[in-house]
Coordinates of C-alpha atoms in Angstrom, one line a residue:
M1 CA 98.2 -29.8 220.0
C2 CA 95.3 -29.0 222.4
W3 CA 94.9 -32.9 223.2
L4 CA 98.6 -32.7 224.1
L5 CA 98.2 -29.6 226.5
N6 CA 94.9 -31.4 228.0
L7 CA 97.1 -34.8 228.5
G8 CA 99.9 -32.7 230.1
I9 CA 97.4 -31.2 232.8
I10 CA 95.7 -34.4 233.4
T11 CA 99.1 -36.0 234.2
V12 CA 99.9 -33.3 236.7
V13 CA 96.6 -33.5 238.4
L14 CA 96.9 -37.4 238.4
Y15 CA 100.6 -37.0 240.3
F16 CA 99.2 -35.1 243.0
L17 CA 96.1 -37.4 243.5
S18 CA 98.3 -40.2 243.7
F19 CA 99.5 -39.3 247.1
I20 CA 95.9 -40.0 248.4
S21 CA 96.0 -43.7 248.7
K22 CA 97.7 -46.8 247.4
H23 CA 94.3 -47.7 245.5
V24 CA 94.3 -44.0 244.0
N25 CA 97.9 -44.2 243.3
Y26 CA 97.6 -47.5 241.5
I27 CA 94.8 -46.2 239.1
C28 CA 96.9 -43.0 238.5
K29 CA 99.9 -44.7 237.6
M30 CA 98.1 -47.2 235.4
F31 CA 96.5 -44.4 233.5
L32 CA 99.9 -42.6 233.1
Y33 CA 101.5 -45.8 231.7
S34 CA 98.3 -46.2 229.4
C35 CA 98.8 -42.7 228.3
C36 CA 102.3 -43.7 227.4
Y37 CA 101.2 -46.4 225.2
L38 CA 98.8 -44.1 223.5
I39 CA 101.3 -41.5 222.8
L40 CA 103.8 -44.2 221.4
A41 CA 100.7 -45.6 219.1
V42 CA 100.1 -42.3 217.7
V43 CA 103.8 -41.5 217.1
H44 CA 103.9 -45.0 215.3
M45 CA 101.0 -44.2 213.2
L46 CA 102.6 -40.7 212.2
Y47 CA 105.9 -42.4 211.5
C48 CA 105.4 -45.7 210.2
P49 CA 103.7 -44.8 207.1
F50 CA 106.7 -43.4 205.7
F51 CA 108.5 -46.9 206.5
P52 CA 105.4 -49.2 206.1
K53 CA 106.1 -52.6 208.0
N54 CA 110.0 -51.8 208.2
R55 CA 111.5 -54.4 211.0
D56 CA 113.2 -51.3 212.7
N57 CA 110.5 -48.9 213.1
T58 CA 110.1 -50.5 216.8
Y59 CA 113.9 -50.2 217.3
T60 CA 113.6 -46.6 216.5
L61 CA 111.0 -45.6 218.3
A62 CA 111.2 -48.0 221.7
P63 CA 113.5 -45.4 223.3
L64 CA 110.8 -42.8 223.3
F65 CA 108.5 -45.2 225.1
Y66 CA 111.1 -46.4 227.7
H67 CA 112.1 -42.7 228.6
L68 CA 108.6 -41.5 228.8
S69 CA 107.4 -44.2 230.8
R70 CA 110.5 -43.8 233.1
L71 CA 109.7 -40.2 233.5
C72 CA 105.9 -40.5 234.3
L73 CA 106.4 -43.7 236.7
G74 CA 109.4 -42.9 238.2
I75 CA 110.8 -46.2 237.0
T76 CA 114.4 -47.2 236.0
I77 CA 115.5 -50.3 234.7
E78 CA 119.0 -51.8 235.2
A79 CA 120.0 -54.1 232.5
E80 CA 122.8 -56.7 232.3
G81 CA 124.1 -58.8 229.6
T82 CA 123.0 -56.6 226.7
E83 CA 125.9 -57.5 224.6
H84 CA 124.3 -60.9 223.8
L85 CA 121.8 -59.2 221.9
E86 CA 124.2 -58.4 219.2
S87 CA 126.8 -60.8 219.7
Y88 CA 125.0 -63.0 216.8
E89 CA 124.5 -61.5 213.7
G90 CA 122.0 -63.7 212.4
G91 CA 118.2 -64.1 213.5
Y92 CA 117.1 -65.5 216.9
I93 CA 114.2 -66.1 219.2
L94 CA 114.3 -63.6 222.1
S95 CA 112.6 -65.3 225.2
P96 CA 111.4 -62.9 228.0
N97 CA 109.4 -63.7 231.0
H98 CA 106.0 -62.3 231.3
Q99 CA 105.3 -60.9 234.7
S100 CA 103.1 -57.6 234.0
S101 CA 102.4 -55.0 231.5
L102 CA 105.6 -53.2 232.7
D103 CA 107.3 -56.0 230.6
T104 CA 106.8 -53.7 227.5
M105 CA 108.6 -51.1 229.0
C106 CA 111.7 -53.4 230.0
I107 CA 111.7 -54.7 226.6
A108 CA 111.7 -51.3 225.0
R109 CA 114.8 -50.6 227.0
I110 CA 116.9 -53.1 225.4
W111 CA 114.9 -53.8 222.0
P112 CA 117.6 -55.2 219.4
H113 CA 118.0 -54.2 215.5
R114 CA 115.5 -56.0 213.3
A115 CA 113.3 -57.5 215.9
I116 CA 109.6 -57.9 215.8
I117 CA 107.1 -59.4 218.3
L118 CA 104.9 -62.5 217.7
M119 CA 101.4 -61.8 219.2
K120 CA 98.0 -63.1 219.1
K121 CA 95.9 -61.9 216.0
S122 CA 93.0 -60.5 218.3
L123 CA 95.6 -57.8 219.6
M124 CA 95.9 -56.5 215.9
Y125 CA 92.1 -55.0 216.4
V126 CA 92.9 -53.1 219.6
P127 CA 92.6 -49.5 218.8
F128 CA 95.8 -47.4 218.3
F129 CA 97.9 -50.4 219.9
G130 CA 97.1 -52.9 217.3
W131 CA 97.3 -50.6 214.2
A132 CA 100.7 -49.2 215.5
A133 CA 101.9 -52.9 215.9
Y134 CA 100.7 -53.8 212.3
L135 CA 102.3 -50.7 210.9
S136 CA 105.5 -51.6 212.7
G137 CA 105.6 -55.1 210.9
H138 CA 105.0 -57.2 214.0
E139 CA 103.4 -60.4 213.5
F140 CA 100.0 -61.8 214.4
I141 CA 99.0 -65.5 214.5
T142 CA 95.8 -67.1 215.1
R143 CA 95.3 -69.2 218.2
K144 CA 91.8 -70.5 217.7
S145 CA 91.0 -74.1 216.9
G146 CA 90.8 -75.2 213.4
A147 CA 93.3 -72.9 212.1
S148 CA 96.4 -75.3 212.5
S149 CA 96.9 -75.2 208.6
E150 CA 96.9 -71.6 208.4
V151 CA 99.0 -71.1 211.4
R152 CA 101.7 -73.6 210.2
D153 CA 101.9 -71.9 206.8
H154 CA 102.5 -68.6 208.6
M155 CA 104.8 -69.8 210.7
N156 CA 106.7 -71.3 207.9
I157 CA 107.0 -67.8 206.2
I158 CA 108.2 -66.4 209.6
N159 CA 111.0 -69.1 209.7
E160 CA 112.1 -68.0 206.2
R161 CA 112.3 -64.5 207.4
I162 CA 114.5 -65.6 210.3
K163 CA 116.7 -67.2 208.4
K164 CA 117.0 -64.8 205.0
E165 CA 116.5 -61.5 206.9
R166 CA 118.2 -62.5 210.0
L167 CA 114.9 -61.6 211.9
R168 CA 114.8 -61.7 215.5
V169 CA 111.3 -62.6 216.9
C170 CA 110.4 -62.0 220.4
V171 CA 108.2 -64.8 221.9
F172 CA 106.8 -65.0 225.5
P173 CA 107.5 -68.5 226.3
E174 CA 104.8 -68.4 229.2
G175 CA 102.1 -67.4 226.6
T176 CA 100.5 -65.0 229.1
R177 CA 101.2 -62.9 232.2
N178 CA 101.7 -64.8 235.6
K179 CA 99.0 -63.3 237.7
A180 CA 100.1 -65.0 240.8
F181 CA 103.0 -62.5 241.4
D182 CA 104.6 -65.5 243.4
G183 CA 108.2 -65.1 241.7
K184 CA 107.6 -68.4 239.7
M185 CA 107.2 -68.6 236.0
L186 CA 104.4 -70.5 234.3
P187 CA 105.2 -73.6 232.4
F188 CA 106.8 -72.8 228.9
K189 CA 105.1 -73.3 225.9
K190 CA 107.2 -75.0 223.0
G191 CA 106.2 -72.6 220.2
G192 CA 109.1 -70.4 220.1
F193 CA 111.6 -73.4 220.7
H194 CA 110.2 -75.3 217.9
M195 CA 110.9 -72.2 215.7
A196 CA 114.4 -71.9 217.0
Q197 CA 115.1 -75.6 216.3
Q198 CA 113.6 -75.5 212.7
C199 CA 115.6 -72.4 211.8
Q200 CA 118.7 -73.6 213.7
A201 CA 118.7 -70.3 215.3
P202 CA 119.8 -69.5 218.8
V203 CA 117.4 -68.8 222.0
V204 CA 118.2 -65.5 223.9
P205 CA 116.4 -65.7 227.2
V206 CA 115.7 -62.4 229.0
V207 CA 114.9 -62.4 232.8
I208 CA 112.7 -59.7 234.2
Y209 CA 112.5 -59.0 237.8
I210 CA 109.9 -56.6 239.2
P211 CA 110.0 -56.3 242.9
P212 CA 106.6 -56.7 244.8
S213 CA 107.4 -53.4 246.4
L214 CA 107.4 -51.7 243.0
Y215 CA 104.5 -53.3 241.4
D216 CA 101.8 -55.9 242.6
G217 CA 98.6 -55.8 240.8
K218 CA 96.9 -58.3 243.4
N219 CA 97.5 -55.8 246.2
W220 CA 97.2 -52.6 244.4
V221 CA 100.8 -51.7 244.7
F222 CA 102.6 -49.3 242.0
N223 CA 105.4 -47.1 243.1
S224 CA 108.6 -45.9 241.7
G225 CA 111.9 -47.8 241.9
V226 CA 114.1 -49.9 240.1
I227 CA 113.3 -53.0 237.9
K228 CA 116.3 -55.5 237.3
M229 CA 116.6 -57.5 234.1
K230 CA 119.2 -59.7 232.6
V231 CA 120.1 -60.9 229.1
L232 CA 121.4 -64.6 229.1
E233 CA 123.9 -66.1 226.9
P234 CA 122.1 -67.8 223.9
F235 CA 121.3 -71.3 223.7
S236 CA 122.5 -72.9 220.5
T237 CA 120.1 -75.2 218.6
V238 CA 122.5 -76.2 215.9
G239 CA 122.2 -80.0 215.2
L240 CA 118.9 -80.2 217.5
K241 CA 116.1 -82.3 216.3
P242 CA 112.3 -82.0 216.8
E243 CA 112.7 -84.6 219.8
D244 CA 115.1 -82.5 221.4
V245 CA 112.8 -79.4 221.8
T246 CA 111.4 -80.6 225.1
E247 CA 114.7 -80.9 226.8
L248 CA 115.6 -77.3 225.3
T249 CA 112.5 -75.9 226.8
N250 CA 113.4 -77.2 230.1
S251 CA 116.9 -76.2 230.2
V252 CA 115.9 -72.5 229.1
Q253 CA 113.2 -72.5 231.7
T254 CA 115.4 -73.9 234.5
K255 CA 118.1 -71.4 234.0
M256 CA 115.6 -68.3 233.6
Q257 CA 114.1 -69.3 236.9
E258 CA 117.6 -69.6 238.7
T259 CA 118.3 -66.2 237.3
L260 CA 115.1 -64.8 238.4
D261 CA 115.7 -66.2 241.8
E262 CA 119.2 -64.7 241.9
L263 CA 117.9 -61.2 240.9
S264 CA 115.1 -61.2 243.7
K265 CA 118.0 -61.9 246.0
K266 CA 120.1 -58.7 245.0
A267 CA 117.1 -56.4 245.1

């Protein structure tokens, strides 16, 4: 309990320090957000051993992370279209854009049942975060060259789980964060869309808009405010063949970019 008390004292001190300058404010807010990650990871490691690698562990604990982050950062998230997350009873590919580390808070706000994240294997070895993700049943894939056979076998196992367990798999199609903060999405990678086609599972796009006045890492901006996000109607893959994946990828990216532009105009 001592470390929780110390963390609480540090949080109060950082809150008042954040008024000194925007640089100090940015550093303080990032530290507070990191503390939210740490608390979530510790809670996961205490909770998950009772339900090891259960696919709903994150569904159970995601609200804790969202509300803790919301209180610490003064950020609320307005989400539209969340009905699409449960409109399809089977498995699907959840496809959110990737603007910043705040995307994790956004996804936690709408996290569906039976969902996991597909992430690079190196993250499994990150202290606390990686351990918690492993215990929660998230999947890690190898990206290094020469591991194509291993990756293919692993992906086949995940595809079977999507079909048999009605698993929802979260894949960030941009592959990495867009550090330009220019309101444009990076070119989409096709991995998640190939998974959807192979499983004949729909793609459910999620568009996150973080106003530059709220967060802009290039300019040390990190303020309180409102983040807008919208879950779009699922894109069906029934009947699609491998040669149709490029068109599917382009269609999803076009629709998501249009929605991102619309959300930015409403902000």
